[in-house]
Coordinates of C-alpha atoms in Angstrom, one line a residue:
X69 CA -119.7 -122.8 66.6
X70 CA -118.4 -125.1 64.1
X71 CA -117.7 -128.2 65.7
X72 CA -115.9 -130.6 63.7
X73 CA -114.4 -134.7 64.2
X74 CA -112.2 -136.6 61.8
X75 CA -112.5 -140.1 61.4
X76 CA -111.7 -143.2 60.1
X77 CA -108.4 -142.6 60.7
X78 CA -106.1 -145.8 60.7
X79 CA -103.5 -149.0 59.7
X80 CA -102.9 -149.4 56.1
X81 CA -101.0 -150.9 53.6
X82 CA -98.4 -148.4 50.5
X83 CA -100.2 -149.1 47.4
X84 CA -104.1 -149.5 49.9
X85 CA -106.4 -146.9 49.9
X86 CA -108.0 -145.3 52.9
X87 CA -110.9 -142.8 52.6
X88 CA -110.6 -140.2 55.9
X89 CA -114.0 -137.8 56.9
X90 CA -114.5 -135.2 58.5
X91 CA -118.6 -134.2 60.6
X92 CA -118.8 -131.1 60.9
X93 CA -121.5 -129.3 63.3
X94 CA -122.3 -125.7 64.5
X95 CA -122.5 -124.2 61.3
X96 CA -124.6 -124.1 58.0
X97 CA -121.1 -125.9 56.8
X98 CA -122.5 -125.2 53.0
X99 CA -120.8 -121.7 53.4
X100 CA -117.3 -123.1 55.2
X101 CA -113.9 -123.8 53.2
X102 CA -113.0 -126.5 54.3
X103 CA -109.1 -127.9 53.8
X104 CA -106.9 -131.4 54.8
X105 CA -103.9 -130.2 57.4
X106 CA -101.6 -133.3 58.6
X107 CA -98.8 -133.1 60.8
X108 CA -95.6 -136.3 61.1
X109 CA -94.1 -136.5 64.5
X110 CA -90.7 -134.4 64.3
X111 CA -92.5 -132.7 61.7
X112 CA -94.6 -128.9 61.2
X113 CA -98.4 -128.9 59.9
X114 CA -98.9 -128.8 56.5
X115 CA -101.5 -128.5 53.9
X116 CA -103.2 -131.6 51.8
X117 CA -105.8 -130.0 49.9
X118 CA -109.1 -127.4 49.7
X119 CA -112.1 -127.4 49.0
X120 CA -114.9 -124.3 48.5
X121 CA -117.9 -123.9 49.5
X122 CA -119.7 -125.3 46.6
X123 CA -116.7 -127.8 46.0
X124 CA -116.1 -126.3 42.3
X125 CA -112.7 -125.3 43.2
X126 CA -109.4 -127.4 44.5
X127 CA -106.3 -127.6 45.6
X128 CA -103.3 -129.6 46.2
X129 CA -100.0 -130.6 47.9
X130 CA -97.2 -131.5 45.3
X131 CA -96.9 -134.2 46.7
X132 CA -100.6 -135.9 47.3
X133 CA -101.6 -134.3 43.7
X134 CA -103.3 -137.2 41.4
X135 CA -103.3 -139.5 44.2
X136 CA -105.9 -138.1 47.2
X137 CA -109.4 -136.3 46.3
X138 CA -111.2 -134.4 48.4
X139 CA -114.1 -133.8 48.4
X140 CA -117.9 -132.2 50.2
X141 CA -121.3 -134.0 51.2
X142 CA -123.1 -130.2 51.8
X143 CA -126.3 -132.3 52.7
X144 CA -123.9 -134.7 55.3
X145 CA -122.0 -132.3 56.5
X146 CA -119.2 -133.5 56.3
X147 CA -115.8 -133.5 54.1
X148 CA -114.2 -136.0 52.8
X149 CA -110.3 -137.1 52.0
X150 CA -109.5 -140.2 49.9
X151 CA -106.2 -141.7 50.2
X152 CA -105.3 -143.8 47.2
X153 CA -101.5 -144.9 46.8
X154 CA -100.4 -143.9 50.0
X155 CA -97.0 -144.2 51.2
X156 CA -94.9 -144.3 54.5
X157 CA -94.7 -140.5 54.2
X158 CA -97.9 -139.8 54.0
X159 CA -98.4 -141.4 57.9
X160 CA -99.3 -138.6 59.8
X161 CA -102.5 -137.5 61.9
X162 CA -104.7 -135.6 59.5
X163 CA -106.7 -132.5 60.6
X164 CA -108.9 -131.3 58.5
X165 CA -110.0 -127.8 59.3
X166 CA -113.1 -124.7 57.9
X167 CA -113.0 -121.1 57.3
X168 CA -115.5 -118.2 55.7
X169 CA -112.9 -115.7 54.9
X170 CA -112.2 -114.6 51.8
X171 CA -109.9 -116.8 50.8
X172 CA -108.9 -117.8 46.6
X173 CA -106.5 -119.0 45.6
X174 CA -103.5 -121.1 46.5
X175 CA -101.3 -119.5 48.7
X176 CA -104.4 -118.4 50.9
X177 CA -105.6 -122.5 50.0
X178 CA -101.9 -123.1 52.1
X179 CA -101.5 -121.3 54.7
X180 CA -102.8 -122.0 58.3
X181 CA -104.3 -118.3 59.2
X182 CA -107.8 -118.3 57.1
X183 CA -108.5 -120.8 58.7
X184 CA -111.2 -120.0 62.2
X185 CA -112.5 -124.3 63.4
X186 CA -109.5 -127.4 63.5
X187 CA -110.6 -130.4 64.5
X188 CA -108.7 -132.6 66.5
X189 CA -107.4 -135.4 64.0
X190 CA -107.0 -138.6 63.3
X191 CA -104.2 -140.6 63.0
X192 CA -103.1 -142.0 59.4
X193 CA -99.8 -144.9 59.8
X194 CA -98.9 -146.5 56.4
X195 CA -96.8 -149.3 56.4
X196 CA -94.8 -149.8 54.1

């Protein structure tokens, strides 16, 4: 059983930077594809970014491409989401997710069903 714990959320001004982290335990972290999703108030959960188990391949939602960067440290068992130039519309609870299921291409990376494990989320609020 993999346990995921997000941290680093908080209040940030639009245009500043913020990094959120997700620490994993209970599994072989380096074998899991890791992703970030988010859910804004009153909206459905949506895909943000995904990184392959080795870190070689990443996918991003169009809404964050060029502003957010997903990375991982397989020694520290942690995945990160660096948020540069955040906008008020980035305000949401950010969740990390993990899967070892075969899943290639953007369509699979961005879907919910491949992910077996989810964290409890961390709230990011971007003020204008």
